[in-house]
One Martini backbone bead per residue (centre of mass of N, CA, C, O) as a GRO file, in nm:
protein
  270
    1MET     BB    1  10.753  12.384  12.627
    2THR     BB    2  11.006  12.164  12.659
    3THR     BB    3  11.045  11.865  12.768
    4ALA     BB    4  11.249  11.620  12.877
    5LEU     BB    5  11.135  11.403  12.696
    6GLU     BB    6  11.150  11.553  12.422
    7SER     BB    7  11.463  11.621  12.430
    8CYS     BB    8  11.546  11.290  12.463
    9HIS     BB    9  11.414  11.193  12.213
   10ALA     BB   10  11.572  11.049  11.962
   11ALA     BB   11  11.380  11.071  11.715
   12GLY     BB   12  11.293  11.362  11.765
   13ALA     BB   13  11.576  11.485  11.732
   14ALA     BB   14  11.626  11.387  11.443
   15PHE     BB   15  11.370  11.535  11.318
   16ASP     BB   16  11.449  11.815  11.390
   17ALA     BB   17  11.697  11.823  11.186
   18MET     BB   18  11.482  11.758  10.920
   19ALA     BB   19  11.220  11.937  10.909
   20ALA     BB   20  11.282  12.170  10.697
   21ARG     BB   21  11.325  11.924  10.453
   22TYR     BB   22  11.097  11.707  10.442
   23ASP     BB   23  10.901  11.801  10.221
   24GLU     BB   24  11.108  11.813   9.989
   25THR     BB   25  11.223  11.504  10.018
   26PHE     BB   26  10.911  11.370  10.049
   27THR     BB   27  10.619  11.483  10.045
   28PHE     BB   28  10.676  11.625   9.736
   29SER     BB   29  10.753  11.374   9.613
   30THR     BB   30  10.703  11.127   9.395
   31VAL     BB   31  10.714  10.892   9.595
   32GLY     BB   32  10.547  11.012   9.822
   33ARG     BB   33  10.287  11.043   9.657
   34ALA     BB   34  10.249  10.749   9.566
   35GLN     BB   35  10.235  10.622   9.853
   36ARG     BB   36  10.018  10.814   9.981
   37GLU     BB   37   9.777  10.749   9.799
   38VAL     BB   38   9.719  10.473   9.919
   39VAL     BB   39   9.663  10.564  10.207
   40TRP     BB   40   9.434  10.767  10.144
   41ASN     BB   41   9.233  10.566  10.027
   42HIS     BB   42   9.200  10.419  10.299
   43ALA     BB   43   9.127  10.661  10.480
   44ALA     BB   44   8.862  10.738  10.324
   45ARG     BB   45   8.725  10.452  10.407
   46THR     BB   46   8.769  10.460  10.731
   47PHE     BB   47   8.715  10.767  10.755
   48HIS     BB   48   8.481  11.022  10.877
   49SER     BB   49   8.281  11.261  10.897
   50GLY     BB   50   8.314  11.362  11.246
   51ASP     BB   51   8.554  11.240  11.329
   52HIS     BB   52   8.797  11.143  11.585
   53ILE     BB   53   9.148  11.163  11.534
   54LEU     BB   54   9.447  10.996  11.610
   55GLU     BB   55   9.772  11.116  11.547
   56LEU     BB   56  10.077  10.959  11.481
   57ASN     BB   57  10.341  11.093  11.364
   58CYS     BB   58  10.270  11.373  11.180
   59GLY     BB   59  10.477  11.574  11.131
   60THR     BB   60  10.391  11.832  10.890
   61GLY     BB   61  10.060  11.762  10.836
   62GLU     BB   62   9.955  11.625  10.572
   63ASP     BB   63   9.740  11.421  10.686
   64ALA     BB   64   9.577  11.614  10.862
   65LEU     BB   65   9.480  11.788  10.625
   66PHE     BB   66   9.333  11.570  10.472
   67LEU     BB   67   9.130  11.497  10.695
   68ALA     BB   68   9.014  11.783  10.746
   69HIS     BB   69   8.900  11.819  10.450
   70ARG     BB   70   8.690  11.569  10.540
   71GLY     BB   71   8.573  11.648  10.839
   72ILE     BB   72   8.806  11.583  11.039
   73HIS     BB   73   8.914  11.537  11.360
   74VAL     BB   74   9.249  11.631  11.483
   75THR     BB   75   9.498  11.469  11.682
   76ALA     BB   76   9.837  11.574  11.653
   77CYS     BB   77  10.141  11.385  11.694
   78ASP     BB   78  10.489  11.451  11.807
   79ALA     BB   79  10.829  11.430  11.909
   80SER     BB   80  10.878  11.677  11.720
   81GLU     BB   81  10.897  12.012  11.752
   82ARG     BB   82  10.963  12.096  11.454
   83MET     BB   83  10.736  11.951  11.315
   84ILE     BB   84  10.509  12.102  11.463
   85TYR     BB   85  10.586  12.380  11.368
   86HIS     BB   86  10.537  12.320  11.062
   87ALA     BB   87  10.245  12.224  11.090
   88LYS     BB   88  10.128  12.490  11.196
   89ALA     BB   89  10.217  12.664  10.956
   90ARG     BB   90  10.054  12.512  10.743
   91LYS     BB   91   9.778  12.553  10.862
   92ASP     BB   92   9.778  12.868  10.863
   93LEU     BB   93   9.813  12.874  10.544
   94GLU     BB   94   9.604  12.637  10.426
   95ALA     BB   95   9.405  12.577  10.715
   96PRO     BB   96   9.298  12.775  10.961
   97HIS     BB   97   8.998  12.613  11.012
   98ALA     BB   98   9.098  12.356  11.091
   99SER     BB   99   9.045  12.051  11.285
  100ILE     BB  100   9.347  12.097  11.449
  101SER     BB  101   9.562  11.941  11.699
  102PHE     BB  102   9.876  12.014  11.809
  103ARG     BB  103  10.135  11.787  11.958
  104VAL     BB  104  10.398  11.733  12.173
  105LEU     BB  105  10.410  11.368  12.143
  106PRO     BB  106  10.501  11.076  12.218
  107THR     BB  107  10.384  10.764  12.183
  108GLU     BB  108  10.483  10.656  12.469
  109HIS     BB  109  10.289  10.922  12.588
  110VAL     BB  110   9.972  10.895  12.518
  111TYR     BB  111   9.852  10.875  12.811
  112GLU     BB  112   9.812  11.192  12.844
  113LEU     BB  113   9.510  11.168  12.704
  114ALA     BB  114   9.376  11.092  12.938
  115GLY     BB  115   9.037  11.223  12.979
  116HIS     BB  116   8.962  11.263  12.710
  117GLN     BB  117   8.818  11.232  12.433
  118LEU     BB  118   8.708  10.992  12.257
  119CYS     BB  119   8.802  10.806  11.984
  120ASP     BB  120   8.752  10.673  11.638
  121GLY     BB  121   9.074  10.676  11.581
  122VAL     BB  122   9.389  10.571  11.421
  123PHE     BB  123   9.687  10.736  11.283
  124SER     BB  124   9.983  10.609  11.096
  125ASN     BB  125  10.260  10.719  10.903
  126PHE     BB  126  10.556  10.627  10.787
  127SER     BB  127  10.716  10.465  11.047
  128GLY     BB  128  10.682  10.582  11.335
  129LEU     BB  129  10.635  10.296  11.486
  130ASN     BB  130  10.936  10.193  11.433
  131CYS     BB  131  11.039  10.373  11.696
  132VAL     BB  132  10.895  10.156  11.876
  133ALA     BB  133  10.960   9.914  12.114
  134ASP     BB  134  10.659   9.912  12.276
  135LEU     BB  135  10.360   9.816  12.140
  136ARG     BB  136  10.198   9.689  12.365
  137GLN     BB  137  10.163   9.944  12.539
  138VAL     BB  138  10.030  10.116  12.321
  139ALA     BB  139   9.779   9.940  12.277
  140ARG     BB  140   9.662   9.967  12.561
  141THR     BB  141   9.634  10.274  12.555
  142LEU     BB  142   9.455  10.306  12.302
  143SER     BB  143   9.211  10.148  12.405
  144SER     BB  144   9.144  10.377  12.629
  145LEU     BB  145   9.091  10.608  12.380
  146LEU     BB  146   8.853  10.426  12.257
  147HIS     BB  147   8.606  10.323  12.084
  148PRO     BB  148   8.418  10.087  11.998
  149GLY     BB  149   8.530   9.992  11.673
  150ALA     BB  150   8.778  10.121  11.627
  151LYS     BB  151   9.025  10.241  11.399
  152LEU     BB  152   9.341  10.126  11.267
  153LEU     BB  153   9.591  10.311  11.070
  154LEU     BB  154   9.904  10.147  10.994
  155CYS     BB  155  10.240  10.240  10.899
  156PHE     BB  156  10.503  10.022  10.801
  157SER     BB  157  10.796   9.896  10.794
  158THR     BB  158  10.945   9.639  10.666
  159ARG     BB  159  11.158   9.361  10.684
  160PHE     BB  160  11.116   9.289  10.360
  161CYS     BB  161  11.286   9.465  10.106
  162ILE     BB  162  11.337   9.430   9.776
  163TRP     BB  163  11.473   9.695   9.699
  164GLU     BB  164  11.695   9.698   9.916
  165LEU     BB  165  11.832   9.437   9.838
  166PHE     BB  166  11.908   9.507   9.540
  167TYR     BB  167  12.039   9.787   9.563
  168TYR     BB  168  12.270   9.726   9.780
  169THR     BB  169  12.391   9.481   9.640
  170ALA     BB  170  12.472   9.631   9.375
  171ARG     BB  171  12.662   9.831   9.569
  172GLY     BB  172  12.810   9.630   9.789
  173ASN     BB  173  12.584   9.649  10.047
  174PHE     BB  174  12.478   9.393  10.227
  175ARG     BB  175  12.430   9.500  10.511
  176LYS     BB  176  12.210   9.706  10.417
  177ALA     BB  177  12.023   9.506  10.262
  178VAL     BB  178  11.976   9.341  10.567
  179ARG     BB  179  11.903   9.532  10.816
  180ARG     BB  180  11.597   9.440  10.874
  181TRP     BB  181  11.615   9.127  10.943
  182ARG     BB  182  11.678   9.159  11.262
  183GLY     BB  183  11.444   9.392  11.359
  184VAL     BB  184  11.698   9.590  11.412
  185SER     BB  185  11.823   9.937  11.360
  186PRO     BB  186  12.049  10.171  11.325
  187VAL     BB  187  12.009  10.534  11.310
  188SER     BB  188  12.121  10.836  11.123
  189PHE     BB  189  12.068  11.197  11.180
  190ASP     BB  190  12.264  11.443  11.211
  191ASN     BB  191  12.404  11.287  11.467
  192GLN     BB  192  12.135  11.122  11.519
  193SER     BB  193  12.051  10.842  11.722
  194PHE     BB  194  11.854  10.539  11.653
  195PHE     BB  195  11.599  10.299  11.665
  196VAL     BB  196  11.475  10.052  11.434
  197TYR     BB  197  11.178   9.864  11.387
  198TYR     BB  198  11.083   9.523  11.233
  199PRO     BB  199  10.794   9.398  11.228
  200THR     BB  200  10.587   9.156  11.189
  201ILE     BB  201  10.273   9.058  11.142
  202ARG     BB  202  10.266   8.860  11.375
  203ALA     BB  203  10.377   9.057  11.591
  204LEU     BB  204  10.152   9.270  11.559
  205ARG     BB  205   9.913   9.097  11.629
  206LYS     BB  206  10.018   9.036  11.917
  207SER     BB  207  10.052   9.331  12.027
  208PHE     BB  208   9.724   9.404  11.972
  209ALA     BB  209   9.652   9.178  12.144
  210PRO     BB  210   9.308   9.169  12.232
  211GLU     BB  211   9.208   9.466  12.158
  212PHE     BB  212   9.288   9.387  11.855
  213THR     BB  213   9.194   9.335  11.510
  214LEU     BB  214   9.306   9.206  11.219
  215ARG     BB  215   9.187   9.289  10.885
  216SER     BB  216   9.444   9.417  10.717
  217VAL     BB  217   9.694   9.402  10.442
  218THR     BB  218   9.906   9.647  10.272
  219GLY     BB  219  10.108   9.707  10.016
  220ILE     BB  220  10.394   9.941   9.990
  221GLY     BB  221  10.628   9.967   9.767
  222ILE     BB  222  10.695   9.728   9.567
  223SER     BB  223  10.775   9.881   9.286
  224VAL     BB  224  10.777  10.128   9.418
  225PRO     BB  225  11.018  10.317   9.523
  226PRO     BB  226  11.212  10.450   9.727
  227SER     BB  227  11.325  10.770   9.813
  228TYR     BB  228  11.635  10.718   9.719
  229LEU     BB  229  11.499  10.704   9.400
  230GLU     BB  230  11.386  10.980   9.304
  231ARG     BB  231  11.571  11.079   9.072
  232TRP     BB  232  11.517  10.842   8.884
  233ILE     BB  233  11.197  10.819   8.874
  234GLY     BB  234  11.150  11.122   8.784
  235LYS     BB  235  11.247  11.037   8.474
  236HIS     BB  236  10.994  10.798   8.484
  237PRO     BB  237  10.664  10.833   8.468
  238ARG     BB  238  10.564  10.576   8.318
  239LEU     BB  239  10.690  10.371   8.506
  240LEU     BB  240  10.547  10.464   8.761
  241SER     BB  241  10.260  10.408   8.662
  242ALA     BB  242  10.306  10.104   8.626
  243MET     BB  243  10.383  10.047   8.920
  244MET     BB  244  10.115  10.142   9.046
  245ARG     BB  245   9.939   9.931   8.902
  246PHE     BB  246  10.078   9.684   9.012
  247ASP     BB  247  10.039   9.738   9.313
  248LYS     BB  248   9.728   9.739   9.304
  249ALA     BB  249   9.706   9.432   9.208
  250VAL     BB  250   9.909   9.302   9.465
  251CYS     BB  251   9.885   9.433   9.766
  252ASP     BB  252   9.686   9.184   9.894
  253LEU     BB  253   9.896   8.975   9.867
  254PRO     BB  254  10.077   8.787  10.076
  255LEU     BB  255  10.358   8.820   9.945
  256PHE     BB  256  10.364   9.130   9.855
  257ARG     BB  257  10.287   9.273  10.134
  258ASN     BB  258  10.595   9.195  10.258
  259ILE     BB  259  10.809   9.350  10.023
  260GLY     BB  260  10.780   9.630  10.069
  261ASP     BB  261  10.847   9.929  10.213
  262HIS     BB  262  10.544   9.896  10.308
  263MET     BB  263  10.269   9.859  10.553
  264LEU     BB  264   9.908   9.839  10.586
  265LEU     BB  265   9.715   9.850  10.881
  266LEU     BB  266   9.399   9.708  10.983
  267LEU     BB  267   9.231   9.781  11.285
  268GLU     BB  268   9.009   9.659  11.556
  269LYS     BB  269   8.821   9.720  11.817
  270CYS     BB  270   8.670   9.494  12.048
   0.00000   0.00000   0.00000
């Protein structure tokens, strides 16, 4: 049964509306695969077989399935009841014996997991945490749920996306081209509105300190375009391959890691 919190969570309600088509429009898209491959490579090095990982904003379960196939136990949460419904259906179909527990739970209320087994790490992919206004409170709560030395692998939308700037400026929509620059922007999906926040690396380091230390930042989608250019880039596979090679070469450099569509942060509990 859906709680009052879940039914009124703005981002959860918005993703309820798009859950049925999310895999088609992003998960299985060319851009989605290219950007997710980078995250998965880092996840494979960060988390290990036998670990118990808490996944925030799990969506339709694509990343939970990836982790579970590597022998990792996953508690996967999302504010969207419909996303969790599709995630459970995918697990039943693709990996019925995988060690994944799905739960309808917004990140802001992850404290409800207190008293359960401590986790070995936290994973959140593709901007789910950009929907959270108070990351400081989330960081404090996560610290209480983790073993010392636990790793956090968190993927955020950046504040300055070079693709977004050029694309929307070329289309004469400068307001949308710089919408991230203010640090917060309203977003609407299927008549459901909520705010998306775009913290800088400095702000994120501050939000997660002193419980966590920032170990690395990796740029994602620097030359590989955002998902709204899927139709175009899908017609140019060789160009996409070249873009992926370029991103791999520059993704850890201070300038480039800040201007992609996303950035992947690795933090460690002190």
